[in-house]
Amino acid sequence: MSNNIQIATWSDLTTDPTPEQTVLHLLDELEGGRDAYDILAVQRAYRQSVESTLPAELSLRGSDFYGPPSQHHGYTALNLHHSALDEAMWGPFEGHDDDAFRGDHHFQQIAAPYRITPATTRLLYATWPTLAGEESVEVTVRAALSVYGRTHVEALADSGRYDFETLGRAVSGGFGSDEDVTEVAAAYRQSITDALPDGYELEENLLYGPYPRREVDHKTLHKALIKKAVNLDEVIAAHLGTPPRELWSADQVAEAIGASSTDSARRTLSRWDVKAADYRPHPNSGRAQALYDAAQVRAAHATRPGRGARTDRQA
């Protein structure tokens, strides 16, 4: 699979640039048109159908098909795999003499479960990859556990719950068992759902919302409701039974050390060699702001030159 090459784009095989655009055109041809269906759910189901039907050596990434290069002189990889791609996109050949009917019948079967009825109360609004840019909540949590392990080794050791081998993995970025990932992911999903407005819910890696559909900007939703409302480090800390690090903004540092301004506080931290421990969106502007480990700031402040022994004046 690592030697696979791009063998075709979606637009090489259709008049549409993406699978999602093809779904819109196919829905327009069904009774009621696209407004009669949960569009995002149909688009997701159609893509999954194509991906699952492709032979093991082929894959669909975005709007591009990948596969092994041709080993046959005079034949391109697309020539060799065209039939398999066609069947994945438009359904099995068996039992259908008419290609147009084959494709229509295949798509109707995919779309049917997502037709809107009088009983419909919710629709698919987004997937986790759309919201967070990662494949699943579990992938996000595993990465966060790795970072948490590296930055909280002392707290993990002080908890007395972990042996030297586990702490060693934490130092090297390998912290977090499969069980930890599963349990933290479940707690994280629930925390996100609790932070969402009424009518919204995160199930597995799918965000559902109310019907009729409301206009939602996915980036705004991710920043406002997930990044700001739910702190994954706090979810991890609650699961592990270890206190999360206390992080201070430059404003809080300035107040704690008696600096005249945030700029003065940052210069002082630089002299003390205290670096930012994390970067998170500012609650008002949304821009990334540096956050500092409060314990490090306190320790540096307590041992600063000019306090106690004047180490800055010693030869």
XYZ file of C-alpha atoms in Angstrom, residues 78-271:
194
model
C -6.666 3.215 -14.431
C -7.163 0.837 -17.371
C -6.532 -2.131 -15.108
C -8.746 -0.981 -12.237
C -11.493 0.886 -14.089
C -14.037 -1.909 -13.666
C -13.454 -2.105 -9.893
C -13.781 1.667 -9.522
C -16.954 1.683 -11.608
C -18.541 -1.044 -9.490
C -17.633 0.753 -6.249
C -19.188 3.990 -7.500
C -22.295 2.694 -9.268
C -23.017 -0.711 -7.767
C -22.540 -4.363 -8.826
C -22.835 -5.271 -12.484
C -24.636 -8.538 -11.772
C -28.366 -8.359 -12.512
C -28.232 -4.990 -14.292
C -27.984 -4.733 -18.066
C -28.628 -0.996 -18.070
C -25.744 0.978 -16.493
C -27.901 4.029 -15.803
C -30.510 1.949 -13.966
C -27.750 0.128 -12.095
C -26.345 3.385 -10.729
C -29.760 4.835 -9.853
C -30.872 1.661 -8.069
C -27.604 1.434 -6.146
C -27.802 5.037 -4.967
C -31.471 4.791 -3.989
C -30.605 1.909 -1.668
C -27.887 3.996 -0.014
C -30.043 7.113 0.357
C -33.302 5.467 1.471
C -32.481 5.198 5.224
C -31.823 8.946 5.350
C -35.064 10.179 3.785
C -36.744 12.769 6.002
C -40.116 11.682 7.387
C -42.677 13.217 9.782
C -40.848 11.354 12.554
C -37.464 12.985 11.795
C -36.234 15.088 14.705
C -32.511 15.355 14.027
C -29.971 15.483 11.206
C -26.254 14.902 10.828
C -24.472 18.243 11.193
C -20.790 17.308 11.101
C -18.273 14.533 11.560
C -15.314 14.604 13.942
C -12.829 14.946 11.044
C -14.740 18.053 9.937
C -14.772 19.515 13.442
C -11.348 18.558 14.753
C -9.359 17.530 11.700
C -8.670 14.078 13.130
C -10.104 10.700 12.236
C -11.932 10.052 15.498
C -12.390 11.200 19.079
C -10.162 8.293 20.100
C -7.312 9.557 17.901
C -7.645 13.007 19.505
C -7.696 11.525 23.000
C -4.692 9.238 22.393
C -2.616 12.220 21.225
C -3.754 14.270 24.231
C -2.862 11.428 26.628
C 0.608 11.304 25.123
C 1.120 15.027 25.717
C -0.446 14.827 29.172
C 1.910 12.018 30.153
C 5.004 13.972 29.125
C 3.920 17.162 30.896
C 2.526 15.598 34.084
C 5.098 12.919 34.899
C 5.640 14.201 38.440
C 1.918 14.254 39.204
C 1.531 10.743 37.780
C 4.428 9.516 39.918
C 3.078 11.234 43.045
C -0.306 9.550 42.535
C 1.296 6.181 43.288
C -0.856 4.473 40.633
C 1.833 3.878 38.030
C 4.924 1.690 37.923
C 8.305 2.755 36.557
C 7.611 1.168 33.170
C 4.423 3.183 32.722
C 6.126 6.377 33.863
C 8.939 5.672 31.399
C 6.399 5.430 28.599
C 4.891 8.705 29.774
C 8.264 10.443 29.461
C 8.711 9.118 25.918
C 5.187 10.049 24.803
C 3.624 6.610 24.998
C 1.318 7.167 27.951
C -2.248 5.865 27.961
C -3.585 2.328 27.630
C -6.355 1.304 25.241
C -8.673 1.224 28.237
C -7.666 4.792 29.147
C -8.380 5.933 25.590
C -11.813 4.275 25.574
C -12.860 5.669 28.954
C -11.504 9.190 28.397
C -13.092 9.314 24.929
C -16.473 8.381 26.404
C -16.147 11.062 29.096
C -14.948 13.621 26.521
C -17.921 12.913 24.240
C -20.322 13.335 27.129
C -18.640 16.590 28.211
C -18.944 17.953 24.670
C -22.606 16.936 24.443
C -23.271 18.618 27.802
C -21.630 21.818 26.505
C -23.612 21.861 23.265
C -26.946 23.700 22.954
C -30.137 21.710 23.436
C -30.847 19.458 20.498
C -27.187 18.741 19.667
C -25.370 15.541 20.553
C -22.027 13.905 19.737
C -22.472 10.187 19.060
C -19.314 8.241 18.273
C -17.693 10.585 15.739
C -20.889 12.195 14.466
C -22.447 15.467 15.581
C -26.242 15.457 15.341
C -28.437 18.505 15.583
C -32.096 19.510 15.317
C -34.370 19.252 12.311
C -35.123 21.596 10.554
C -31.429 22.247 10.019
C -29.882 25.356 11.523
C -26.999 27.111 9.833
C -23.808 26.230 11.729
C -20.232 27.249 10.964
C -18.116 24.214 11.843
C -14.993 26.203 12.739
C -16.959 28.476 15.054
C -18.671 25.466 16.610
C -15.346 23.737 17.238
C -13.765 26.803 18.823
C -16.736 28.023 20.835
C -18.276 24.783 22.035
C -15.473 22.234 22.048
C -12.146 24.006 22.523
C -13.461 26.636 24.946
C -16.257 24.862 26.794
C -14.494 21.529 27.274
C -10.911 21.184 28.460
C -9.618 17.759 27.459
C -6.778 17.962 29.988
C -9.348 18.300 32.766
C -11.253 15.288 31.444
C -8.005 13.272 31.419
C -7.067 14.460 34.913
C -10.459 13.448 36.285
C -10.072 9.979 34.749
C -6.506 9.498 36.007
C -7.127 10.962 39.443
C -4.281 13.468 39.029
C -4.696 17.225 39.399
C -4.275 19.090 36.105
C -1.591 21.731 35.902
C -2.706 25.198 36.850
C -2.036 27.405 33.835
C -1.828 31.192 33.961
C -2.249 33.750 31.217
C 0.225 36.644 30.988
C -2.338 38.830 32.787
C -2.488 36.381 35.697
C 1.298 36.133 35.788
C 1.597 39.928 35.896
C -0.806 40.091 38.853
C 0.964 37.262 40.692
C 4.498 38.666 40.373
C 3.557 42.332 40.627
C 4.592 43.248 37.077
C 3.375 46.569 35.711
C 2.056 45.057 32.468
C 1.703 41.810 30.562
C 4.681 42.779 28.392
C 6.763 43.318 31.509
C 5.595 39.950 32.838
C 6.629 38.207 29.604
C 10.089 39.825 29.706
C 10.508 38.775 33.316
C 9.496 35.185 32.521
C 12.013 35.168 29.678
C 14.782 36.269 32.080
